[in-house]
């Protein structure tokens, strides 16, 4: 067996039911085919978590992965993915976080940790290099993220360990609870914290004292220096350094796609009051960074007056900032910081939490929800007390909070109303960008493998609105114009492949993809210098394509078809009424057609064609899905999905 | 004497310095092999790199039973590898916890990269500097208190 450079070369399996651990060698073909991180997780999830597994049963598996560059000085190589079948969506669940946890796991000697079964007693897992211990966690039950983190540090007696922990929301079975590293760096989406808690695990504590070696140190160092220089000279460097992602809020408002009062408008009249600029000038005291990040873009803030005086913490990021300001009609920045801090401590995904609350606010306004049903809360836009109370209630699954604790889709089902108003795709609540003002992003939401989310494609270049970039990259000027439709299938499939590579190398998307620091060409070079694996840029992209297709196959196996690739009706039918995107709706059909064509997926069913899967080395997947052998584009229906996606295309949300 | 200095208010805790240091001394990446070590308190947003401060008087050098630790004209520690028994006495003696045990079971410590400290060159925030100062004896806990006061954090 050739030795692994870059990678740790080892996989840790923890069987909670039998209280046993096993260390395996990283499979070389998986490294080559799926790179690491998200790719490695998705691959193993496809192989090991079958169609019939209930997300909250012991049969679900929770996987943490680092990547081949993590634990080196490659700027921003700090991230991990955590994946499992999602209890929120029922399909592929996966979330990615930065901070210092991933590097520690790598120094402990693991590329991936797979947690299986269910513990009979509450535990936390301590990975101390080669030693893995299931420690009693009964005293941690119910503790919030901060308390649990502190208790574990004291117990182990080492303040330099890294901890990923779930809060009380996860323990109470809220289906969108995250896993929190470094207190404020959550893998928040798709309910990975809920899965962890369902296994009886409160936290993963890690101490790693090993090292990472690269295949060609000289070349690697040269590439790192190049990347550093490019970061420092990039036009986005200072704004990102100063404001991180919060710089986006004013931009979104100016372009008219800032989701306001549950996407009723794309312009928020209080945008300036809650902006990243204000945070930077009046609240931020310091820059903080993820492991080996040379931007760095995180900020520590302190509230210095008013009723939340003395509140402090790290962040927020744009999504949470927007979620608790414009989306719920709140113009009070302090209140938003308080709401976000509560989500952090209770361990909730701020985006889904905010969607549930703002959805309820819209129902309330329209008279579809009474005050009594909402536990007597006055759910008017921007009502701070109601927002904070609901966050608390959701985390405890108490009263109306219990209705909202399974996400907006489930809440609409349970109430028997408001489904067409839920702003979600495949059960995952949408992010802070109105797709009517950003068509490529919108297409990305429709097709993303974890549901309504931007981070699977994030064609940031659309914000440039520059036709020259579209011409140069895709031969279609409209591809990079935010209100145009043409070329978006190509744009999104390209960016999806790119993001899959970035997520699997576990570097930061803000820098490596948004700022375009790590295109496929350089990724291939870095990968070779770090690991010794020689791949052409095309092969690297193909890894991304393979990951996207395998994730799609996972979802197809769960019953997902073209009809699920659909945005909420509001975007398709109601034009934006003001701002720089005024008059826009979101016409998804032509973009979807182009997308499936680009992907080599059947345009009627949205299922990958056999030929596409075989080209990517996924023949066994095509076989399992029962895809027809000859005539890959034929009308014959694949056996596993009878009845789905035929004839008139009906949207799942309408 | 020229010393390494840190401005705690600027340090982002990215630990790029740790990676730069371990790579330039050992050719690979490991916080355990870095001569600079960043301590962090996420609760308070506090980050503070620890390294050898070239103190006037050095308890580790004085307490070494094998007399293996000497000083260079520039003030950095120098280890006589032959003489060092790997007993670890020096580690416990340093008031700044600046020493670590390296892979050969011998202490490792900042050698200022021979007068061109790589961590200073590469620190993305400019928190580190290499300059002429009398001494540098701020304790991390003092820096934490100072910053908490300045920022208005009351724990
Ligand atoms: S590189 Fe600079 S900012 Fe980063 S941890 Fe080290 S001293 Fe702090
Ligand atoms: S920091 Fe410690 S090892 Fe360095 S000179 Fe001072 S006392 Fe000696
Ligand atoms: S000066 Fe050199 S040896 Fe000293 S801490 Fe910095 S990088 Fe390490």
Coordinates of C-alpha atoms in Angstrom, one line a residue, chain A residues 42-385:
Chain A
X42 CA -21.7 11.2 0.5
X43 CA -20.1 8.2 -1.0
X44 CA -20.1 6.2 2.2
X45 CA -23.6 7.4 3.0
X46 CA -24.8 6.1 -0.3
X47 CA -23.2 2.7 0.3
X48 CA -24.2 2.3 3.9
X49 CA -27.4 4.1 4.6
X50 CA -30.1 2.5 2.5
X51 CA -33.5 3.7 1.5
X52 CA -35.4 2.3 4.5
X53 CA -33.4 3.8 7.2
X54 CA -35.2 6.1 9.6
X55 CA -33.0 9.2 10.2
X56 CA -33.4 9.0 13.9
X57 CA -32.9 5.2 14.2
X58 CA -29.7 3.5 15.2
X59 CA -29.3 2.4 11.6
X60 CA -28.5 6.0 10.5
X61 CA -24.8 6.8 10.4
X62 CA -23.3 10.1 11.3
X63 CA -20.0 10.9 9.5
X64 CA -17.4 13.6 10.1
X65 CA -14.8 14.1 7.4
X66 CA -11.8 16.3 7.1
X67 CA -10.0 16.7 3.8
X68 CA -6.5 16.2 2.3
X69 CA -5.4 19.8 2.8
X70 CA -6.7 20.2 6.3
X71 CA -4.0 20.5 9.0
X72 CA -1.6 22.1 6.6
X73 CA -0.8 25.7 6.0
X74 CA -3.0 25.8 2.9
X75 CA -5.0 29.0 3.6
X76 CA -8.6 28.2 4.9
X77 CA -8.1 24.4 4.9
X78 CA -10.0 24.2 8.2
X79 CA -13.3 22.7 7.5
X80 CA -15.2 19.5 8.1
X81 CA -18.4 18.1 6.7
X82 CA -20.9 16.1 8.8
X83 CA -23.4 14.0 7.0
X84 CA -26.2 11.6 7.7
X85 CA -29.7 11.0 6.4
X86 CA -31.5 14.1 7.5
X87 CA -34.3 14.0 10.0
X88 CA -35.5 17.4 8.6
X89 CA -35.8 16.5 5.0
X90 CA -35.6 12.7 4.8
X91 CA -33.0 12.9 2.1
X92 CA -29.2 13.5 2.1
X93 CA -28.3 15.6 5.1
X94 CA -25.0 17.3 5.3
X95 CA -23.5 20.4 6.8
X96 CA -20.1 22.0 6.8
X97 CA -18.3 24.1 9.4
X98 CA -15.0 25.9 9.9
X99 CA -13.1 26.7 13.1
X100 CA -10.4 24.5 14.6
X101 CA -12.2 21.2 15.0
X102 CA -11.3 19.6 11.7
X103 CA -7.6 20.3 12.0
X104 CA -7.5 18.7 15.4
X105 CA -9.3 15.6 14.1
X106 CA -6.7 15.4 11.3
X107 CA -3.8 15.7 13.8
X108 CA -5.4 12.9 15.8
X109 CA -5.0 10.9 12.7
X110 CA -8.4 10.6 11.0
X111 CA -9.8 11.5 7.6
X112 CA -13.3 10.3 8.6
X113 CA -15.1 9.3 11.8
X114 CA -18.2 7.2 11.3
X115 CA -20.6 7.0 14.3
X116 CA -23.0 4.1 14.1
X117 CA -25.7 2.6 16.3
X118 CA -27.0 4.1 19.5
X119 CA -25.6 4.4 22.9
X120 CA -27.6 2.9 25.8
X121 CA -26.4 5.7 28.1
X122 CA -25.7 9.4 27.5
X123 CA -22.1 9.8 26.4
X124 CA -19.6 12.0 24.9
X125 CA -16.8 10.7 22.8
X126 CA -13.2 11.6 23.6
X127 CA -10.8 11.0 20.7
X128 CA -7.3 11.3 22.1
X129 CA -5.1 10.5 19.2
X130 CA -5.2 6.7 19.1
X131 CA -7.3 6.3 22.1
X132 CA -11.1 6.6 21.8
X133 CA -13.2 6.7 24.9
X134 CA -16.9 6.8 25.4
X135 CA -17.2 8.9 28.5
X136 CA -20.2 9.3 30.7
X137 CA -22.3 12.2 29.6
X138 CA -25.2 12.1 32.0
X139 CA -24.2 15.3 33.7
X140 CA -24.1 17.1 30.4
X141 CA -27.7 16.4 29.4
X142 CA -29.7 19.6 29.0
X143 CA -26.6 21.8 29.1
X144 CA -26.4 24.5 26.4
X145 CA -23.5 24.6 23.9
X146 CA -21.4 26.9 26.1
X147 CA -22.0 25.1 29.3
X148 CA -21.3 21.7 27.8
X149 CA -18.1 22.9 26.1
X150 CA -16.8 24.4 29.3
X151 CA -17.7 21.3 31.4
X152 CA -15.8 19.0 29.0
X153 CA -12.7 21.2 28.9
X154 CA -12.6 21.2 32.7
X155 CA -13.2 17.5 32.9
X156 CA -10.4 16.6 30.5
X157 CA -8.2 19.4 31.9
X158 CA -6.9 20.6 28.6
X159 CA -8.1 23.9 27.2
X160 CA -6.5 23.3 23.8
X161 CA -8.8 20.4 22.9
X162 CA -11.4 20.9 20.2
X163 CA -15.0 20.1 20.8
X164 CA -18.1 19.7 18.6
X165 CA -21.2 19.7 20.7
X166 CA -25.0 19.7 20.5
X167 CA -27.3 21.9 22.5
X168 CA -30.6 21.1 24.3
X169 CA -32.6 21.7 21.1
X170 CA -31.0 18.5 19.6
X171 CA -31.6 16.6 22.8
X172 CA -35.3 17.6 22.7
X173 CA -35.6 16.3 19.2
X174 CA -35.9 19.6 17.2
X175 CA -35.3 18.4 13.7
X176 CA -33.0 21.2 12.7
X177 CA -30.5 21.2 15.5
X178 CA -26.8 21.7 14.5
X179 CA -23.5 20.6 15.8
X180 CA -21.4 23.4 17.2
X181 CA -17.6 23.6 17.1
X182 CA -15.7 26.4 18.8
X183 CA -19.0 27.5 20.4
X184 CA -20.1 29.6 17.5
X185 CA -19.1 27.6 14.4
X186 CA -22.0 25.4 13.7
X187 CA -22.6 22.7 11.1
X188 CA -26.1 23.9 11.4
X189 CA -28.1 22.8 8.4
X190 CA -30.3 19.6 7.9
X191 CA -30.4 18.5 11.5
X192 CA -27.1 16.8 12.0
X193 CA -27.2 17.7 15.7
X194 CA -30.5 16.0 16.0
X195 CA -29.0 12.8 14.6
X196 CA -26.0 13.0 17.0
X197 CA -28.3 13.5 20.0
X198 CA -30.5 10.6 18.8
X199 CA -27.4 8.4 19.2
X200 CA -27.0 9.5 22.8
X201 CA -23.9 11.5 22.0
X202 CA -23.6 15.0 23.4
X203 CA -20.2 15.9 22.1
X204 CA -17.0 14.8 20.3
X205 CA -13.9 16.1 22.1
X206 CA -10.7 15.7 20.2
X207 CA -7.0 16.0 21.0
X208 CA -4.6 15.5 18.1
X209 CA -0.9 15.7 18.5
X210 CA 0.3 14.2 15.2
X211 CA 1.4 15.8 12.0
X212 CA 0.5 16.1 8.4
X213 CA 3.0 15.6 5.7
X214 CA 2.7 16.7 2.1
X215 CA 4.1 14.9 -1.0
X216 CA 6.1 17.8 -2.4
X217 CA 6.9 20.3 0.3
X218 CA 8.7 22.7 -1.9
X219 CA 6.0 22.9 -4.5
X220 CA 3.3 23.0 -1.9
X221 CA 4.9 26.0 -0.2
X222 CA 5.2 27.8 -3.4
X223 CA 1.5 27.3 -4.2
X224 CA 0.6 28.4 -0.7
X225 CA 2.6 31.6 -1.2
X226 CA 0.9 32.2 -4.5
X227 CA -2.5 31.8 -2.9
X228 CA -1.6 34.1 0.0
X229 CA -0.5 36.8 -2.5
X230 CA -3.7 36.5 -4.5
X231 CA -5.8 36.7 -1.4
X232 CA -4.1 39.9 -0.2
X233 CA -4.4 41.6 -3.5
X234 CA -8.0 40.6 -4.2
X235 CA -10.5 43.4 -4.3
X236 CA -12.8 41.5 -1.9
X237 CA -10.0 41.2 0.7
X238 CA -10.6 44.2 2.8
X239 CA -14.4 44.2 2.8
X240 CA -14.2 40.5 3.8
X241 CA -11.6 41.1 6.4
X242 CA -13.7 44.0 7.9
X243 CA -17.2 42.6 7.6
X244 CA -17.0 38.9 6.6
X245 CA -20.2 37.8 5.0
X246 CA -22.2 40.6 6.7
X247 CA -21.0 42.9 3.9
X248 CA -23.6 41.2 1.7
X249 CA -26.6 42.6 3.4
X250 CA -26.4 46.1 2.0
X251 CA -25.5 44.7 -1.4
X252 CA -28.5 42.4 -1.4
X253 CA -30.7 45.3 -0.4
X254 CA -29.4 47.5 -3.2
X255 CA -30.0 44.8 -5.8
X256 CA -33.4 44.2 -4.4
X257 CA -33.1 40.5 -3.4
X258 CA -32.9 40.8 0.4
X259 CA -35.7 38.6 1.6
X260 CA -37.9 40.9 3.7
X261 CA -41.0 40.0 5.8
X262 CA -40.9 36.4 4.6
X263 CA -40.0 37.2 1.0
X264 CA -42.8 39.6 0.5
X265 CA -40.3 42.2 -0.6
X266 CA -36.6 42.3 -1.7
X267 CA -35.9 45.6 0.0
X268 CA -35.8 46.3 3.7
X269 CA -36.3 49.9 4.9
X270 CA -34.1 49.3 8.0
X271 CA -31.2 47.7 6.1
X272 CA -28.7 50.2 7.1
X273 CA -29.5 49.9 10.8
X274 CA -28.8 46.2 10.7
X275 CA -25.9 46.2 8.2
X276 CA -22.5 44.7 8.3
X277 CA -21.1 48.3 8.1
X278 CA -22.8 49.2 11.3
X279 CA -21.6 46.0 13.0
X280 CA -18.1 46.8 11.9
X281 CA -18.1 50.4 13.1
X282 CA -20.1 50.1 16.3
X283 CA -19.9 46.5 17.6
X284 CA -16.9 44.6 16.4
X285 CA -13.9 44.6 18.6
X286 CA -11.7 42.1 16.9
X287 CA -11.0 39.8 14.0
X288 CA -11.0 36.1 14.5
X289 CA -10.1 33.3 12.1
X290 CA -10.5 29.6 11.3
X291 CA -7.5 27.4 11.3
X292 CA -4.8 28.6 8.9
X293 CA -7.0 31.2 7.4
X294 CA -5.1 34.2 6.0
X295 CA -8.0 36.5 5.5
X296 CA -9.5 36.0 8.3
X297 CA -13.1 37.1 8.2
X298 CA -14.7 36.3 11.5
X299 CA -15.5 39.0 14.0
X300 CA -16.0 39.3 17.7
X301 CA -18.7 41.8 18.7
X302 CA -19.8 43.4 21.9
X303 CA -23.1 45.2 22.4
X304 CA -22.3 48.3 24.4
X305 CA -25.7 49.8 25.3
X306 CA -29.4 49.3 25.4
X307 CA -31.3 46.4 26.8
X308 CA -28.8 43.7 25.6
X309 CA -25.8 45.7 26.7
X310 CA -23.0 43.3 27.6
X311 CA -23.9 40.7 25.0
X312 CA -20.9 39.4 23.2
X313 CA -19.9 36.7 20.8
X314 CA -18.4 35.7 17.5
X315 CA -20.1 36.4 14.2
X316 CA -22.7 36.7 13.0
X317 CA -22.6 35.6 9.4
X318 CA -24.9 37.2 6.8
X319 CA -27.4 34.4 6.7
X320 CA -28.2 34.6 10.4
X321 CA -28.0 38.4 10.4
X322 CA -30.5 38.6 7.6
X323 CA -32.6 35.8 9.0
X324 CA -33.3 37.7 12.2
X325 CA -33.6 41.1 10.7
X326 CA -35.1 41.6 7.3
X327 CA -36.8 38.1 7.1
X328 CA -38.8 38.7 10.3
X329 CA -39.2 42.4 9.7
X330 CA -36.9 43.4 12.6
X331 CA -34.9 46.6 12.4
X332 CA -33.2 46.2 15.8
X333 CA -29.7 44.9 15.4
X334 CA -29.3 44.2 19.1
X335 CA -32.3 42.1 19.2
X336 CA -31.1 40.1 16.1
X337 CA -27.7 39.5 17.9
X338 CA -29.6 38.3 20.9
X339 CA -31.8 35.9 18.8
X340 CA -28.6 34.5 17.1
X341 CA -26.9 34.1 20.4
X342 CA -29.8 32.1 21.7
X343 CA -29.8 29.9 18.6
X344 CA -26.1 29.3 19.2
X345 CA -26.5 28.4 22.8
X346 CA -29.6 26.2 22.3
X347 CA -28.0 24.6 19.2
X348 CA -30.5 25.6 16.5
X349 CA -30.0 26.3 12.8
X350 CA -30.7 30.0 12.7
X351 CA -32.0 29.9 9.1
X352 CA -34.7 27.2 9.6
X353 CA -35.6 28.7 13.0
X354 CA -36.1 32.1 11.3
X355 CA -38.1 30.6 8.4
X356 CA -40.5 28.9 10.9
X357 CA -41.0 32.1 12.7
X358 CA -41.4 34.3 9.7
X359 CA -43.8 31.8 8.1
X360 CA -45.9 31.9 11.2
X361 CA -45.8 35.7 11.1
X362 CA -47.2 35.7 7.6
X363 CA -49.9 33.2 8.4
X364 CA -50.8 35.4 11.4
X365 CA -51.0 38.5 9.3
X366 CA -53.2 36.8 6.8
X367 CA -55.5 35.6 9.5
X368 CA -54.6 31.9 8.9
X369 CA -53.2 31.5 12.4
X370 CA -54.9 32.8 15.5
X371 CA -53.2 34.3 18.6
X372 CA -54.5 31.4 20.7
X373 CA -52.9 28.8 18.4
X374 CA -49.6 30.8 18.8
X375 CA -49.8 30.5 22.6
X376 CA -51.1 34.0 22.9
X377 CA -48.1 35.5 21.1
X378 CA -48.6 38.6 19.0
X379 CA -46.8 37.5 15.8
X380 CA -46.5 40.8 14.1
X381 CA -43.5 41.6 12.0
X382 CA -40.5 42.5 14.1
X383 CA -42.0 41.8 17.4
X384 CA -38.9 41.0 19.4
X385 CA -40.5 39.4 22.4

